[in-house]
Amino acid sequence: MASGQVEAEMTRRLEAALAPDRLTVKNESALHAGHAGDDGSGESHFAVEIAASRFEGLSRVARQRAVFNALGDLMDRIHALRIKAEAP
């Protein structure tokens, strides 16, 4: 995957797997430049805010697991992911 494409791929995978009512994927890598886990790619730290009907009745941990499962092997490229997942 070319540099600059992680955020777009995250969005694509989350939309396909979870059909969210609301989704924001934000690259926060610049805030962590020079810190542990910064691989210099500019795509190592992200924040996801997602609301999906599929989260209804799930615990916070189960919602986070659903996000991780949707991202799959893309998580190998991400050092840190802040998740706010809720039902609409």
Short mmCIF file of N, CA and C in Angstrom, two decimals:
data_model
loop_
_atom_site.label_atom_id
_atom_site.label_comp_id
_atom_site.label_asym_id
_atom_site.label_seq_id
_atom_site.Cartn_x
_atom_site.Cartn_y
_atom_site.Cartn_z
N MET A 1 0.85 -1.18 0.00
CA MET A 1 0.00 0.00 0.00
C MET A 1 0.89 1.24 0.00
N ALA A 2 0.61 2.15 -0.89
CA ALA A 2 1.40 3.36 -1.01
C ALA A 2 1.19 4.27 0.20
N SER A 3 2.21 5.05 0.50
CA SER A 3 2.10 6.01 1.60
C SER A 3 0.95 6.97 1.33
N GLY A 4 0.21 7.32 2.37
CA GLY A 4 -0.91 8.23 2.23
C GLY A 4 -2.24 7.52 2.02
N GLN A 5 -2.22 6.22 1.96
CA GLN A 5 -3.43 5.48 1.65
C GLN A 5 -4.06 4.77 2.85
N VAL A 6 -3.39 4.77 3.99
CA VAL A 6 -3.91 4.03 5.15
C VAL A 6 -5.25 4.58 5.61
N GLU A 7 -5.37 5.89 5.73
CA GLU A 7 -6.62 6.51 6.18
C GLU A 7 -7.78 6.15 5.25
N ALA A 8 -7.56 6.23 3.95
CA ALA A 8 -8.60 5.90 2.98
C ALA A 8 -8.99 4.42 3.06
N GLU A 9 -8.01 3.57 3.25
CA GLU A 9 -8.30 2.13 3.35
C GLU A 9 -9.03 1.81 4.65
N MET A 10 -8.68 2.50 5.73
CA MET A 10 -9.40 2.32 6.99
C MET A 10 -10.87 2.67 6.79
N THR A 11 -11.12 3.80 6.16
CA THR A 11 -12.50 4.25 5.91
C THR A 11 -13.25 3.23 5.07
N ARG A 12 -12.63 2.76 4.00
CA ARG A 12 -13.26 1.78 3.11
C ARG A 12 -13.65 0.52 3.87
N ARG A 13 -12.71 0.00 4.66
CA ARG A 13 -12.97 -1.25 5.38
C ARG A 13 -14.04 -1.10 6.45
N LEU A 14 -14.01 0.01 7.18
CA LEU A 14 -15.01 0.22 8.23
C LEU A 14 -16.40 0.40 7.63
N GLU A 15 -16.49 1.12 6.53
CA GLU A 15 -17.79 1.30 5.87
C GLU A 15 -18.33 -0.03 5.36
N ALA A 16 -17.46 -0.84 4.76
CA ALA A 16 -17.89 -2.12 4.20
C ALA A 16 -18.32 -3.10 5.29
N ALA A 17 -17.59 -3.14 6.38
CA ALA A 17 -17.86 -4.15 7.41
C ALA A 17 -18.95 -3.74 8.40
N LEU A 18 -19.06 -2.44 8.69
CA LEU A 18 -19.94 -2.02 9.78
C LEU A 18 -21.09 -1.11 9.37
N ALA A 19 -21.14 -0.70 8.11
CA ALA A 19 -22.20 0.17 7.60
C ALA A 19 -22.55 1.28 8.61
N PRO A 20 -21.58 2.11 8.96
CA PRO A 20 -21.84 3.12 10.00
C PRO A 20 -22.80 4.22 9.58
N ASP A 21 -23.51 4.74 10.57
CA ASP A 21 -24.35 5.91 10.36
C ASP A 21 -23.48 7.17 10.35
N ARG A 22 -22.38 7.09 11.09
CA ARG A 22 -21.44 8.21 11.18
C ARG A 22 -20.04 7.64 11.32
N LEU A 23 -19.09 8.20 10.58
CA LEU A 23 -17.70 7.71 10.65
C LEU A 23 -16.74 8.86 10.41
N THR A 24 -15.78 8.98 11.30
CA THR A 24 -14.68 9.92 11.12
C THR A 24 -13.38 9.17 11.38
N VAL A 25 -12.49 9.21 10.43
CA VAL A 25 -11.15 8.63 10.59
C VAL A 25 -10.18 9.80 10.49
N LYS A 26 -9.38 9.98 11.52
CA LYS A 26 -8.46 11.12 11.56
C LYS A 26 -7.03 10.64 11.77
N ASN A 27 -6.14 11.11 10.92
CA ASN A 27 -4.72 10.80 11.04
C ASN A 27 -4.12 11.75 12.08
N GLU A 28 -3.67 11.20 13.20
CA GLU A 28 -3.07 12.01 14.26
C GLU A 28 -1.56 11.80 14.36
N SER A 29 -0.97 11.26 13.31
CA SER A 29 0.45 10.93 13.34
C SER A 29 1.35 12.13 13.60
N ALA A 30 0.98 13.28 13.06
CA ALA A 30 1.82 14.47 13.24
C ALA A 30 1.94 14.85 14.71
N LEU A 31 0.93 14.52 15.50
CA LEU A 31 0.97 14.82 16.94
C LEU A 31 1.96 13.93 17.69
N HIS A 32 2.40 12.85 17.04
CA HIS A 32 3.27 11.87 17.69
C HIS A 32 4.63 11.75 17.02
N ALA A 33 4.97 12.68 16.16
CA ALA A 33 6.25 12.65 15.45
C ALA A 33 7.39 12.58 16.46
N GLY A 34 8.27 11.62 16.23
CA GLY A 34 9.44 11.45 17.10
C GLY A 34 9.17 10.60 18.32
N HIS A 35 7.92 10.25 18.57
CA HIS A 35 7.58 9.40 19.73
C HIS A 35 7.75 7.93 19.37
N ALA A 36 7.67 7.08 20.37
CA ALA A 36 7.72 5.64 20.14
C ALA A 36 6.59 5.24 19.20
N GLY A 37 6.91 4.40 18.27
CA GLY A 37 5.91 3.93 17.31
C GLY A 37 5.81 4.77 16.06
N ASP A 38 6.44 5.93 16.04
CA ASP A 38 6.45 6.76 14.84
C ASP A 38 7.44 6.15 13.86
N ASP A 39 6.91 5.57 12.79
CA ASP A 39 7.79 4.91 11.82
C ASP A 39 8.24 5.84 10.69
N GLY A 40 7.87 7.11 10.78
CA GLY A 40 8.28 8.08 9.78
C GLY A 40 7.38 8.11 8.55
N SER A 41 6.39 7.24 8.50
CA SER A 41 5.50 7.19 7.33
C SER A 41 4.45 8.29 7.35
N GLY A 42 4.20 8.86 8.52
CA GLY A 42 3.13 9.83 8.66
C GLY A 42 1.77 9.18 8.76
N GLU A 43 1.76 7.85 8.92
CA GLU A 43 0.52 7.09 9.02
C GLU A 43 0.64 6.00 10.07
N SER A 44 0.90 6.41 11.29
CA SER A 44 1.09 5.43 12.36
C SER A 44 0.10 5.57 13.51
N HIS A 45 -0.53 6.74 13.63
CA HIS A 45 -1.43 7.02 14.74
C HIS A 45 -2.75 7.57 14.20
N PHE A 46 -3.87 6.94 14.60
CA PHE A 46 -5.17 7.34 14.08
C PHE A 46 -6.22 7.39 15.18
N ALA A 47 -7.28 8.13 14.90
CA ALA A 47 -8.46 8.17 15.77
C ALA A 47 -9.67 7.84 14.92
N VAL A 48 -10.55 7.00 15.45
CA VAL A 48 -11.78 6.64 14.76
C VAL A 48 -12.96 6.96 15.67
N GLU A 49 -13.92 7.68 15.13
CA GLU A 49 -15.20 7.89 15.81
C GLU A 49 -16.24 7.28 14.88
N ILE A 50 -17.00 6.32 15.41
CA ILE A 50 -17.93 5.57 14.58
C ILE A 50 -19.21 5.29 15.36
N ALA A 51 -20.33 5.47 14.68
CA ALA A 51 -21.63 5.11 15.23
C ALA A 51 -22.27 4.15 14.23
N ALA A 52 -22.67 2.98 14.71
CA ALA A 52 -23.24 1.97 13.84
C ALA A 52 -24.33 1.19 14.58
N SER A 53 -25.39 0.91 13.88
CA SER A 53 -26.48 0.14 14.46
C SER A 53 -26.01 -1.23 14.94
N ARG A 54 -25.00 -1.77 14.30
CA ARG A 54 -24.46 -3.09 14.68
C ARG A 54 -23.85 -3.09 16.09
N PHE A 55 -23.61 -1.92 16.64
CA PHE A 55 -23.04 -1.82 17.98
C PHE A 55 -24.11 -1.89 19.07
N GLU A 56 -25.37 -1.82 18.68
CA GLU A 56 -26.47 -1.84 19.65
C GLU A 56 -26.38 -3.08 20.53
N GLY A 57 -26.36 -2.85 21.84
CA GLY A 57 -26.31 -3.95 22.80
C GLY A 57 -24.93 -4.53 23.06
N LEU A 58 -23.91 -4.03 22.36
CA LEU A 58 -22.54 -4.53 22.56
C LEU A 58 -21.82 -3.71 23.61
N SER A 59 -20.93 -4.36 24.34
CA SER A 59 -20.10 -3.66 25.31
C SER A 59 -19.07 -2.80 24.58
N ARG A 60 -18.44 -1.91 25.30
CA ARG A 60 -17.38 -1.07 24.73
C ARG A 60 -16.27 -1.93 24.13
N VAL A 61 -15.89 -2.97 24.84
CA VAL A 61 -14.82 -3.86 24.35
C VAL A 61 -15.25 -4.59 23.09
N ALA A 62 -16.48 -5.05 23.04
CA ALA A 62 -16.98 -5.75 21.85
C ALA A 62 -17.04 -4.80 20.65
N ARG A 63 -17.38 -3.55 20.88
CA ARG A 63 -17.40 -2.56 19.80
C ARG A 63 -15.99 -2.33 19.26
N GLN A 64 -15.02 -2.21 20.17
CA GLN A 64 -13.63 -2.03 19.75
C GLN A 64 -13.13 -3.24 18.98
N ARG A 65 -13.48 -4.42 19.44
CA ARG A 65 -13.08 -5.64 18.72
C ARG A 65 -13.66 -5.66 17.31
N ALA A 66 -14.89 -5.20 17.16
CA ALA A 66 -15.51 -5.16 15.84
C ALA A 66 -14.73 -4.22 14.91
N VAL A 67 -14.27 -3.11 15.44
CA VAL A 67 -13.45 -2.18 14.64
C VAL A 67 -12.14 -2.85 14.26
N PHE A 68 -11.46 -3.46 15.22
CA PHE A 68 -10.20 -4.15 14.92
C PHE A 68 -10.40 -5.25 13.89
N ASN A 69 -11.48 -6.03 14.01
CA ASN A 69 -11.76 -7.10 13.06
C ASN A 69 -12.01 -6.53 11.66
N ALA A 70 -12.71 -5.41 11.59
CA ALA A 70 -12.97 -4.79 10.29
C ALA A 70 -11.68 -4.32 9.62
N LEU A 71 -10.75 -3.83 10.42
CA LEU A 71 -9.49 -3.33 9.86
C LEU A 71 -8.54 -4.46 9.50
N GLY A 72 -8.68 -5.61 10.15
CA GLY A 72 -7.90 -6.79 9.80
C GLY A 72 -6.40 -6.54 9.77
N ASP A 73 -5.76 -6.99 8.70
CA ASP A 73 -4.30 -6.91 8.58
C ASP A 73 -3.77 -5.49 8.46
N LEU A 74 -4.66 -4.54 8.25
CA LEU A 74 -4.24 -3.13 8.20
C LEU A 74 -3.68 -2.70 9.57
N MET A 75 -4.12 -3.36 10.62
CA MET A 75 -3.61 -3.05 11.97
C MET A 75 -2.10 -3.29 12.08
N ASP A 76 -1.54 -4.09 11.20
CA ASP A 76 -0.09 -4.32 11.20
C ASP A 76 0.67 -3.03 10.87
N ARG A 77 0.01 -2.08 10.20
CA ARG A 77 0.65 -0.82 9.81
C ARG A 77 0.37 0.31 10.79
N ILE A 78 -0.52 0.07 11.74
CA ILE A 78 -0.96 1.13 12.66
C ILE A 78 -0.37 0.88 14.04
N HIS A 79 0.32 1.88 14.57
CA HIS A 79 0.91 1.75 15.90
C HIS A 79 -0.10 2.04 17.00
N ALA A 80 -0.93 3.08 16.80
CA ALA A 80 -1.89 3.48 17.83
C ALA A 80 -3.22 3.84 17.18
N LEU A 81 -4.29 3.36 17.81
CA LEU A 81 -5.63 3.64 17.30
C LEU A 81 -6.53 3.99 18.48
N ARG A 82 -7.02 5.21 18.48
CA ARG A 82 -7.98 5.67 19.50
C ARG A 82 -9.37 5.47 18.90
N ILE A 83 -10.24 4.76 19.65
CA ILE A 83 -11.56 4.41 19.12
C ILE A 83 -12.65 4.93 20.03
N LYS A 84 -13.63 5.62 19.42
CA LYS A 84 -14.88 5.96 20.10
C LYS A 84 -15.96 5.32 19.25
N ALA A 85 -16.54 4.22 19.76
CA ALA A 85 -17.54 3.46 19.01
C ALA A 85 -18.83 3.44 19.82
N GLU A 86 -19.93 3.81 19.15
CA GLU A 86 -21.21 3.86 19.84
C GLU A 86 -22.34 3.49 18.91
N ALA A 87 -23.47 3.15 19.50
CA ALA A 87 -24.68 2.93 18.72
C ALA A 87 -25.30 4.29 18.47
N PRO A 88 -26.00 4.46 17.34
CA PRO A 88 -26.61 5.75 17.02
C PRO A 88 -27.73 6.12 17.99
#
